[in-house]
CSV table of C-alpha atoms in Angstrom, one decimal:
chain,number,residue,atom,x,y,z
A,1,MET,CA,79.9,-175.1,-128.5
A,2,ARG,CA,78.1,-175.3,-125.3
A,3,PHE,CA,81.3,-174.3,-123.4
A,4,LEU,CA,81.4,-171.0,-125.7
A,5,LYS,CA,78.0,-170.1,-125.0
A,6,ARG,CA,78.8,-170.0,-121.2
A,7,LEU,CA,81.7,-167.8,-121.5
A,8,HIS,CA,81.1,-164.3,-119.9
A,9,PRO,CA,81.8,-161.2,-122.0
A,10,LEU,CA,84.8,-160.6,-119.8
A,11,ASP,CA,86.3,-163.9,-120.7
A,12,TRP,CA,85.9,-163.1,-124.4
A,13,LEU,CA,87.7,-159.7,-123.6
A,14,ALA,CA,90.6,-161.6,-121.8
A,15,ALA,CA,91.0,-164.1,-124.5
A,16,GLY,CA,90.9,-161.5,-127.2
A,17,LEU,CA,93.5,-159.3,-125.4
A,18,LEU,CA,95.9,-162.3,-124.8
A,19,THR,CA,95.4,-163.3,-128.7
A,20,CYS,CA,96.0,-159.7,-129.6
A,21,GLY,CA,99.2,-159.7,-127.5
A,22,LEU,CA,100.6,-163.0,-128.9
A,23,LEU,CA,100.0,-161.7,-132.4
A,24,CYS,CA,101.8,-158.7,-131.7
A,25,VAL,CA,105.0,-160.8,-130.7
A,26,ALA,CA,104.4,-163.1,-133.6
A,27,THR,CA,104.4,-160.3,-136.3
A,28,GLY,CA,107.2,-158.3,-134.7
A,29,LEU,CA,105.2,-155.3,-133.6
A,30,LEU,CA,106.5,-156.1,-130.2
A,31,PRO,CA,110.1,-157.3,-130.0
A,32,THR,CA,110.7,-160.5,-128.0
A,33,ALA,CA,113.1,-158.9,-125.5
A,34,PRO,CA,110.7,-156.4,-124.1
A,35,ALA,CA,107.8,-159.0,-124.4
A,36,GLY,CA,110.0,-161.6,-122.5
A,37,ASP,CA,110.9,-158.8,-119.8
A,38,ALA,CA,107.2,-158.1,-119.3
A,39,MET,CA,106.3,-161.8,-118.8
A,40,ALA,CA,109.3,-162.3,-116.3
A,41,ARG,CA,108.1,-159.2,-114.5
A,42,ILE,CA,104.5,-160.3,-114.0
A,43,GLY,CA,105.3,-164.0,-113.2
A,44,PRO,CA,105.4,-163.5,-109.5
A,45,LEU,CA,102.4,-161.0,-109.7
A,46,LEU,CA,100.3,-163.8,-111.3
A,47,VAL,CA,101.2,-166.2,-108.7
A,48,PHE,CA,100.2,-163.8,-106.0
A,49,LEU,CA,96.9,-162.8,-107.7
A,50,ALA,CA,95.8,-166.3,-108.2
A,51,THR,CA,96.7,-167.5,-104.8
A,52,VAL,CA,95.3,-164.7,-102.9
A,53,ILE,CA,91.9,-165.0,-104.8
A,54,VAL,CA,91.6,-168.7,-104.1
A,55,MET,CA,92.5,-168.0,-100.4
A,56,ALA,CA,89.8,-165.2,-100.1
A,57,GLU,CA,87.2,-167.4,-102.0
A,58,LEU,CA,87.6,-170.4,-99.6
A,59,THR,CA,87.8,-167.9,-96.7
A,60,GLY,CA,84.4,-166.5,-97.7
A,61,GLN,CA,83.0,-170.1,-98.0
A,62,ALA,CA,84.1,-170.7,-94.4
A,63,GLU,CA,81.8,-167.9,-93.5
A,64,VAL,CA,84.6,-165.5,-92.2
A,65,PHE,CA,83.2,-162.4,-94.2
A,66,ASP,CA,79.7,-163.3,-93.3
A,67,ALA,CA,80.8,-163.4,-89.6
A,68,VAL,CA,82.4,-160.0,-89.7
A,69,ALA,CA,79.4,-158.5,-91.7
A,70,SER,CA,77.0,-159.8,-89.2
A,71,TRP,CA,79.2,-158.5,-86.3
A,72,VAL,CA,79.2,-155.1,-88.0
A,73,ALA,CA,75.5,-154.9,-88.2
A,74,ARG,CA,75.1,-155.9,-84.7
A,75,THR,CA,77.7,-153.7,-83.4
A,76,GLY,CA,75.8,-150.8,-85.3
A,77,LYS,CA,72.9,-151.4,-83.0
A,78,GLY,CA,70.4,-150.1,-85.3
A,79,SER,CA,72.1,-146.7,-85.9
A,80,TYR,CA,72.9,-145.8,-89.5
A,81,PRO,CA,75.7,-143.3,-88.4
A,82,ARG,CA,77.3,-146.1,-86.4
A,83,LEU,CA,76.9,-148.7,-89.2
A,84,PHE,CA,78.3,-146.4,-91.8
A,85,GLY,CA,81.6,-145.9,-89.9
A,86,LEU,CA,81.8,-149.8,-89.2
A,87,CYS,CA,81.1,-150.6,-93.0
A,88,VAL,CA,83.6,-148.1,-94.2
A,89,ALA,CA,86.2,-149.8,-91.8
A,90,PHE,CA,85.2,-153.2,-92.9
A,91,ALA,CA,85.5,-152.4,-96.6
A,92,SER,CA,88.8,-150.6,-96.3
A,93,VAL,CA,90.4,-153.2,-94.1
A,94,THR,CA,89.4,-156.0,-96.6
A,95,THR,CA,90.6,-153.9,-99.5
A,96,ILE,CA,93.9,-152.9,-97.8
A,97,THR,CA,94.8,-156.5,-96.7
A,98,LEU,CA,93.3,-158.8,-99.2
A,99,ASN,CA,93.0,-156.4,-102.4
A,100,LEU,CA,90.5,-154.6,-104.1
A,101,ASP,CA,89.3,-157.6,-106.3
A,102,THR,CA,88.6,-159.6,-103.1
A,103,THR,CA,86.4,-156.7,-101.8
A,104,ALA,CA,84.5,-156.4,-105.2
A,105,VAL,CA,84.2,-160.2,-105.7
A,106,LEU,CA,83.5,-161.6,-102.1
A,107,LEU,CA,82.5,-158.5,-99.9
A,108,THR,CA,79.8,-157.4,-102.4
A,109,PRO,CA,77.4,-160.2,-102.2
A,110,VAL,CA,77.9,-160.6,-98.3
A,111,MET,CA,77.0,-157.1,-97.7
A,112,LEU,CA,74.1,-157.3,-100.2
A,113,ALA,CA,72.7,-160.4,-98.6
A,114,LEU,CA,73.1,-158.7,-94.9
A,115,ALA,CA,71.1,-155.8,-96.4
A,116,GLY,CA,68.3,-158.2,-97.3
A,117,ARG,CA,68.2,-159.9,-93.9
A,118,VAL,CA,68.1,-156.9,-91.8
A,119,GLY,CA,66.2,-154.5,-94.0
A,120,ILE,CA,69.1,-152.2,-94.9
A,121,ALA,CA,68.9,-150.3,-98.1
A,122,PRO,CA,71.3,-152.3,-100.6
A,123,VAL,CA,72.7,-149.4,-102.7
A,124,PRO,CA,74.4,-147.5,-99.9
A,125,LEU,CA,76.1,-150.7,-98.9
A,126,ALA,CA,77.0,-151.7,-102.5
A,127,MET,CA,78.5,-148.0,-103.2
A,128,THR,CA,80.5,-148.3,-100.0
A,129,THR,CA,82.1,-151.6,-101.2
A,130,VAL,CA,82.9,-150.4,-104.9
A,131,TRP,CA,84.1,-147.0,-103.8
A,132,LEU,CA,86.3,-148.1,-101.1
A,133,ALA,CA,87.6,-151.2,-103.2
A,134,ASN,CA,89.4,-148.4,-105.2
A,135,THR,CA,90.0,-145.5,-102.9
A,136,ALA,CA,91.2,-147.7,-100.1
A,137,SER,CA,93.7,-149.7,-102.3
A,138,LEU,CA,96.7,-147.3,-101.9
A,139,LEU,CA,98.4,-148.6,-98.6
A,140,LEU,CA,100.2,-151.9,-99.1
A,141,PRO,CA,101.6,-153.7,-102.1
A,142,VAL,CA,99.1,-156.4,-101.5
A,143,SER,CA,96.1,-153.9,-102.0
A,144,ASN,CA,96.3,-153.5,-105.7
A,145,LEU,CA,98.0,-155.0,-108.6
A,146,THR,CA,99.3,-151.6,-109.6
A,147,ASN,CA,100.8,-151.1,-106.1
A,148,LEU,CA,103.0,-154.2,-106.8
A,149,LEU,CA,104.3,-152.8,-109.8
A,150,ALA,CA,105.0,-149.5,-108.2
A,151,SER,CA,106.5,-150.9,-104.9
A,152,ASN,CA,109.0,-153.0,-107.2
A,153,ARG,CA,109.9,-150.0,-109.3
A,154,VAL,CA,110.5,-147.6,-106.4
A,155,GLY,CA,111.9,-150.4,-104.1
A,156,LEU,CA,109.4,-149.8,-101.2
A,157,SER,CA,109.0,-152.7,-98.7
A,158,PRO,CA,105.4,-153.1,-97.5
A,159,VAL,CA,106.3,-151.1,-94.3
A,160,ALA,CA,107.9,-148.4,-96.2
A,161,MET,CA,105.1,-148.2,-98.6
A,162,ALA,CA,102.6,-147.9,-95.7
A,163,ALA,CA,104.6,-145.1,-94.3
A,164,THR,CA,104.8,-143.3,-97.5
A,165,MET,CA,101.2,-143.6,-98.7
A,166,GLY,CA,99.5,-143.6,-95.2
A,167,LEU,CA,98.5,-139.9,-95.4
A,168,PRO,CA,97.2,-140.1,-98.9
A,169,GLN,CA,95.3,-143.2,-97.9
A,170,LEU,CA,93.7,-141.5,-95.1
A,171,ALA,CA,92.8,-138.4,-97.2
A,172,ALA,CA,91.3,-140.7,-99.9
A,173,ILE,CA,89.3,-142.5,-97.3
A,174,ALA,CA,88.0,-139.3,-95.7
A,175,VAL,CA,86.8,-137.7,-98.9
A,176,THR,CA,85.3,-141.1,-99.8
A,177,MET,CA,83.2,-141.0,-96.5
A,178,VAL,CA,82.1,-137.6,-97.0
A,179,CYS,CA,80.7,-138.3,-100.6
A,180,LEU,CA,79.2,-141.8,-99.5
A,181,TRP,CA,77.3,-140.0,-96.7
A,182,GLY,CA,76.1,-136.9,-98.7
A,183,PHE,CA,75.3,-139.0,-101.7
A,184,TYR,CA,73.9,-142.4,-100.5
A,185,TRP,CA,73.9,-142.7,-96.5
A,186,ARG,CA,72.3,-139.5,-95.2
A,187,SER,CA,68.7,-139.4,-94.1
A,188,GLY,CA,66.3,-139.4,-97.1
A,189,ARG,CA,68.7,-141.4,-99.3
A,190,ARG,CA,69.1,-144.6,-97.4
A,191,GLY,CA,65.5,-145.2,-97.3
A,192,SER,CA,64.8,-145.8,-93.5
A,193,ALA,CA,65.8,-144.2,-90.1
A,194,THR,CA,66.9,-147.2,-88.3
A,195,TYR,CA,67.3,-151.1,-88.9
A,196,VAL,CA,67.0,-154.2,-86.8
A,197,PRO,CA,70.5,-156.0,-86.0
A,198,PRO,CA,70.7,-159.5,-87.0
A,199,GLU,CA,70.9,-162.3,-84.6
A,200,ARG,CA,74.2,-164.1,-83.9
A,201,ARG,CA,74.7,-167.2,-86.0
A,202,ALA,CA,77.3,-169.6,-85.4
A,203,PRO,CA,79.4,-170.9,-88.5
A,204,ALA,CA,78.3,-174.1,-90.0
A,205,ASP,CA,82.0,-175.6,-89.5
A,206,PRO,CA,83.7,-173.8,-86.5
A,207,VAL,CA,87.0,-175.6,-87.1
A,208,LEU,CA,87.1,-174.5,-90.7
A,209,PHE,CA,86.2,-171.0,-89.8
A,210,ARG,CA,88.8,-170.7,-87.0
A,211,VAL,CA,91.7,-172.1,-89.5
A,212,CYS,CA,90.8,-169.7,-92.3
A,213,ALA,CA,90.5,-166.8,-89.9
A,214,LEU,CA,93.9,-167.5,-88.3
A,215,ALA,CA,95.6,-168.1,-91.7
A,216,CYS,CA,94.3,-164.7,-93.2
A,217,THR,CA,95.6,-163.1,-89.9
A,218,GLY,CA,98.9,-164.8,-90.2
A,219,PHE,CA,99.2,-163.7,-93.9
A,220,LEU,CA,98.7,-160.0,-92.9
A,221,LEU,CA,101.4,-160.3,-90.2
A,222,ALA,CA,103.7,-162.2,-92.6
A,223,ILE,CA,103.6,-159.3,-95.2
A,224,LEU,CA,104.0,-156.6,-92.8
A,225,LEU,CA,106.6,-158.0,-90.4
A,226,ALA,CA,108.6,-160.6,-92.3
A,227,ASP,CA,110.9,-160.1,-95.1
A,228,VAL,CA,109.2,-162.5,-97.6
A,229,PRO,CA,107.9,-162.2,-101.1
A,230,LEU,CA,104.3,-161.3,-101.3
A,231,TRP,CA,103.8,-164.3,-103.7
A,232,SER,CA,105.4,-166.8,-101.2
A,233,ALA,CA,103.2,-165.5,-98.1
A,234,SER,CA,100.0,-165.8,-100.3
A,235,LEU,CA,100.9,-169.0,-101.7
A,236,THR,CA,101.7,-170.5,-98.1
A,237,THR,CA,98.5,-169.3,-96.8
A,238,MET,CA,96.5,-170.5,-99.6
A,239,LEU,CA,98.1,-174.0,-99.1
A,240,ILE,CA,97.1,-174.0,-95.4
A,241,VAL,CA,93.4,-173.0,-96.3
A,242,VAL,CA,93.2,-175.4,-99.2
A,243,ALA,CA,94.5,-178.2,-96.8
A,244,ALA,CA,92.0,-177.4,-94.2
A,245,PHE,CA,89.1,-177.6,-96.8
A,246,ALA,CA,90.6,-180.9,-98.2
A,247,VAL,CA,90.2,-182.5,-94.8
A,248,ARG,CA,86.8,-180.8,-93.8
A,249,ARG,CA,85.0,-180.1,-97.1
A,250,PRO,CA,86.8,-181.5,-100.0
A,251,ALA,CA,83.8,-181.2,-102.3
A,252,GLU,CA,84.5,-177.4,-102.3
A,253,LEU,CA,87.7,-177.5,-103.8
A,254,ARG,CA,87.1,-176.9,-107.6
A,255,LEU,CA,89.1,-175.8,-110.5
A,256,SER,CA,86.8,-173.0,-111.0
A,257,LEU,CA,88.1,-171.5,-107.8
A,258,VAL,CA,91.2,-170.3,-109.7
A,259,PRO,CA,90.9,-167.0,-111.3
A,260,TRP,CA,91.3,-168.1,-115.0
A,261,ARG,CA,89.9,-164.8,-116.4
A,262,LEU,CA,92.5,-162.8,-114.7
A,263,LEU,CA,95.4,-165.1,-115.3
A,264,VAL,CA,94.6,-164.7,-119.1
A,265,LEU,CA,93.7,-161.0,-119.1
A,266,VAL,CA,96.7,-159.7,-117.2
A,267,PRO,CA,99.5,-161.2,-119.6
A,268,GLY,CA,97.3,-160.2,-122.6
A,269,MET,CA,96.9,-156.6,-121.2
A,270,PHE,CA,100.7,-156.2,-120.4
A,271,LEU,CA,101.7,-157.4,-124.1
A,272,VAL,CA,99.1,-155.2,-125.8
A,273,VAL,CA,100.1,-152.0,-123.8
A,274,GLU,CA,103.9,-152.9,-124.3
A,275,THR,CA,103.1,-152.8,-128.1
A,276,VAL,CA,100.9,-149.7,-127.9
A,277,ASP,CA,103.6,-148.0,-125.8
A,278,ALA,CA,106.2,-148.7,-128.4
A,279,HIS,CA,104.2,-147.1,-131.0
A,280,GLY,CA,103.3,-143.6,-129.9
A,281,LEU,CA,101.6,-143.9,-126.4
A,282,HIS,CA,104.7,-143.5,-124.7
A,283,ALA,CA,105.6,-140.2,-126.3
A,284,LEU,CA,101.9,-138.9,-125.6
A,285,LEU,CA,102.2,-139.7,-121.9
A,286,THR,CA,105.6,-138.2,-121.6
A,287,THR,CA,104.3,-134.9,-123.1
A,288,ALA,CA,101.2,-134.9,-120.8
A,289,MET,CA,102.8,-135.7,-117.5
A,290,GLY,CA,106.0,-133.7,-118.1
A,291,PRO,CA,109.4,-134.3,-116.6
A,292,GLY,CA,108.7,-132.4,-113.3
A,293,GLY,CA,108.9,-134.1,-110.0
A,294,GLY,CA,107.5,-131.4,-107.9
A,295,LEU,CA,103.8,-130.8,-106.9
A,296,GLY,CA,103.0,-129.6,-110.3
A,297,GLY,CA,104.6,-132.9,-111.8
A,298,MET,CA,102.6,-134.9,-109.2
A,299,LEU,CA,99.2,-133.3,-109.9
A,300,ARG,CA,99.7,-133.7,-113.7
A,301,SER,CA,100.6,-137.4,-113.3
A,302,ALA,CA,97.5,-138.1,-111.1
A,303,GLY,CA,95.3,-136.3,-113.3
A,304,VAL,CA,96.4,-138.0,-116.4
A,305,GLY,CA,96.2,-141.2,-114.6
A,306,ALA,CA,92.7,-140.8,-113.2
A,307,GLY,CA,91.3,-139.4,-116.6
A,308,LEU,CA,92.8,-141.9,-118.8
A,309,SER,CA,91.7,-144.8,-116.4
A,310,ASN,CA,88.1,-143.9,-116.9
A,311,VAL,CA,88.5,-143.8,-120.7
A,312,LEU,CA,90.5,-147.1,-120.9
A,313,ASN,CA,91.3,-149.0,-117.8
A,314,ASN,CA,93.5,-148.3,-114.8
A,315,LEU,CA,96.0,-151.2,-115.2
A,316,PRO,CA,97.2,-150.5,-118.7
A,317,VAL,CA,97.2,-146.9,-118.2
A,318,TYR,CA,99.3,-147.3,-115.1
A,319,LEU,CA,101.6,-149.6,-117.1
A,320,ALA,CA,102.1,-147.1,-119.9
A,321,GLY,CA,102.3,-144.1,-117.5
A,322,GLU,CA,105.0,-146.0,-115.4
A,323,ALA,CA,107.3,-146.2,-118.4
A,324,ALA,CA,106.6,-142.4,-119.2
A,325,VAL,CA,107.9,-141.3,-115.7
A,326,PRO,CA,111.6,-140.8,-115.4
A,327,VAL,CA,113.3,-143.5,-113.3
A,328,GLY,CA,114.4,-141.0,-110.5
A,329,ASN,CA,110.9,-139.3,-110.1
A,330,HIS,CA,109.6,-141.6,-107.5
A,331,HIS,CA,107.1,-139.1,-106.2
A,332,GLN,CA,105.7,-138.5,-109.6
A,333,LEU,CA,105.3,-142.3,-110.0
A,334,LEU,CA,103.5,-142.5,-106.7
A,335,ALA,CA,101.1,-139.6,-107.8
A,336,LEU,CA,100.4,-141.6,-110.9
A,337,LEU,CA,99.6,-144.6,-108.7
A,338,ILE,CA,97.0,-142.3,-106.9
A,339,GLY,CA,95.3,-141.5,-110.0
A,340,THR,CA,95.0,-144.8,-111.3
A,341,ASN,CA,93.9,-146.4,-107.9
A,342,VAL,CA,91.7,-143.6,-106.6
A,343,GLY,CA,90.5,-142.1,-110.0
A,344,PRO,CA,88.8,-145.0,-111.9
A,345,LEU,CA,85.2,-144.4,-110.4
A,346,VAL,CA,83.4,-142.7,-113.2
A,347,THR,CA,83.0,-145.4,-115.9
A,348,PRO,CA,82.0,-149.0,-115.0
A,349,TRP,CA,85.2,-150.4,-117.2
A,350,ALA,CA,87.7,-147.9,-115.4
A,351,SER,CA,89.0,-150.8,-113.2
A,352,LEU,CA,88.5,-154.5,-113.1
A,353,ALA,CA,87.2,-154.3,-109.6
A,354,THR,CA,84.2,-152.0,-110.7
A,355,LEU,CA,83.5,-154.5,-113.5
A,356,LEU,CA,83.4,-157.4,-111.1
A,357,TRP,CA,81.2,-155.4,-108.8
A,358,PHE,CA,78.5,-154.6,-111.4
A,359,GLU,CA,78.4,-158.3,-112.3
A,360,ARG,CA,77.9,-159.1,-108.6
A,361,CYS,CA,75.3,-156.6,-108.1
A,362,ARG,CA,73.4,-157.7,-111.2
A,363,GLY,CA,73.6,-161.4,-109.8
A,364,GLN,CA,72.0,-160.1,-106.5
A,365,GLY,CA,69.4,-158.2,-108.2
A,366,THR,CA,70.4,-154.7,-107.0
A,367,VAL,CA,70.0,-152.3,-109.7
A,368,ILE,CA,72.6,-149.5,-109.8
A,369,PRO,CA,71.5,-146.3,-111.8
A,370,LEU,CA,74.4,-145.7,-114.2
A,371,ARG,CA,73.8,-141.9,-114.5
A,372,ARG,CA,73.9,-141.4,-110.7
A,373,PHE,CA,76.8,-143.7,-110.5
A,374,MET,CA,78.9,-141.8,-113.0
A,375,GLY,CA,77.8,-138.4,-111.8
A,376,THR,CA,78.8,-139.1,-107.9
A,377,GLY,CA,81.7,-141.0,-109.2
A,378,PHE,CA,83.1,-138.1,-111.0
A,379,VAL,CA,82.8,-135.9,-107.9
A,380,LEU,CA,84.6,-138.4,-105.7
A,381,ALA,CA,87.2,-139.2,-108.3
A,382,VAL,CA,88.1,-135.5,-108.7
A,383,GLY,CA,88.1,-134.8,-104.8
A,384,ALA,CA,89.8,-137.8,-103.7
A,385,THR,CA,92.6,-137.8,-106.2
A,386,LEU,CA,93.3,-134.1,-105.7
A,387,THR,CA,93.2,-134.4,-102.0
A,388,ALA,CA,95.3,-137.7,-101.8
A,389,THR,CA,97.9,-136.1,-104.2
A,390,LEU,CA,98.3,-133.1,-102.1
A,391,ALA,CA,98.5,-135.4,-99.1
A,392,LEU,CA,101.3,-137.2,-100.8
A,393,ALA,CA,103.1,-133.8,-101.4
A,394,VAL,CA,103.1,-133.1,-97.7
A,395,ALA,CA,104.2,-136.6,-96.7
A,396,VAL,CA,107.1,-136.7,-98.9
A,397,GLY,CA,108.0,-132.8,-98.5
């Protein structure tokens, strides 16, 4: 009973979705063949998701993120415009290389703690983290779970995906920067004219710090340069980091490091979406997006993906939308990916990263005005989705 009281609402949501999905299979609403295909498809994705989050969590405990955040603040030298550019780069690189959930879970508290130490207004840093966790997640398969699904469907390697999505990614980040500066970072919004850079601090365990930093660098090089499955690269890197902690700080290795909530949520979501898709959603999305693969088809797909993501959630919307896109319309599928990655910025439940971010902000005592969050998020969602989709049309045309 005490265990049940400790469960977070998201834990109940994850358990409810999995239970609902299993009931759909047991009652025949979802035939066993498509259910089995869905589970076989997400197996490697779950391994990747679990191992990369454990790796990132331990890397954060080794103070790698703290060191980078502190370096960013020192390099800014008290200038908000310079700090702004560095924070954008930091959040973007973290999202691109370690995925958006890592940015939401680990980078948010680091940035908010940094704000408290050096007198930086917390809300601009918090909004930079959550917006770029979503809008900077287009470039690599590792950046977002939806990217893994799309790259498998289209047959894009990490390098090929980066080449195709490079221009849309730059466009999305550029629009995000404009909105961040105008809504949160410009003079009068951030609360002060300058800030005091922090002093340099050595990590508590330099050996562990170096091992984790090198392991993350090796992980990035492996997924970009070597022809290895993403789950294999993340598993290998995680084992190196875990081994280092087993030697240096074994007490830090706990079962709670494993993202159990995500490992329950994702299979349940897949099963539920497969069921709903078989009972009407597929036909609705097929009609809404249309069969065209040109600019019109791309804009419709991106718009449907962004709009429905804010009503439901971007992961099930991508899954359902992917099934509605004709197999050969790769560009339309990538436009749907833009909508479901860049668009879910208006409602708190539009993406799992945003939900996790709200939880972290609440834990750090940072109040995010919901009306302002939704209003500014709507402007960014429309602008970034449209601009990135047009950039995709240019890139593939």
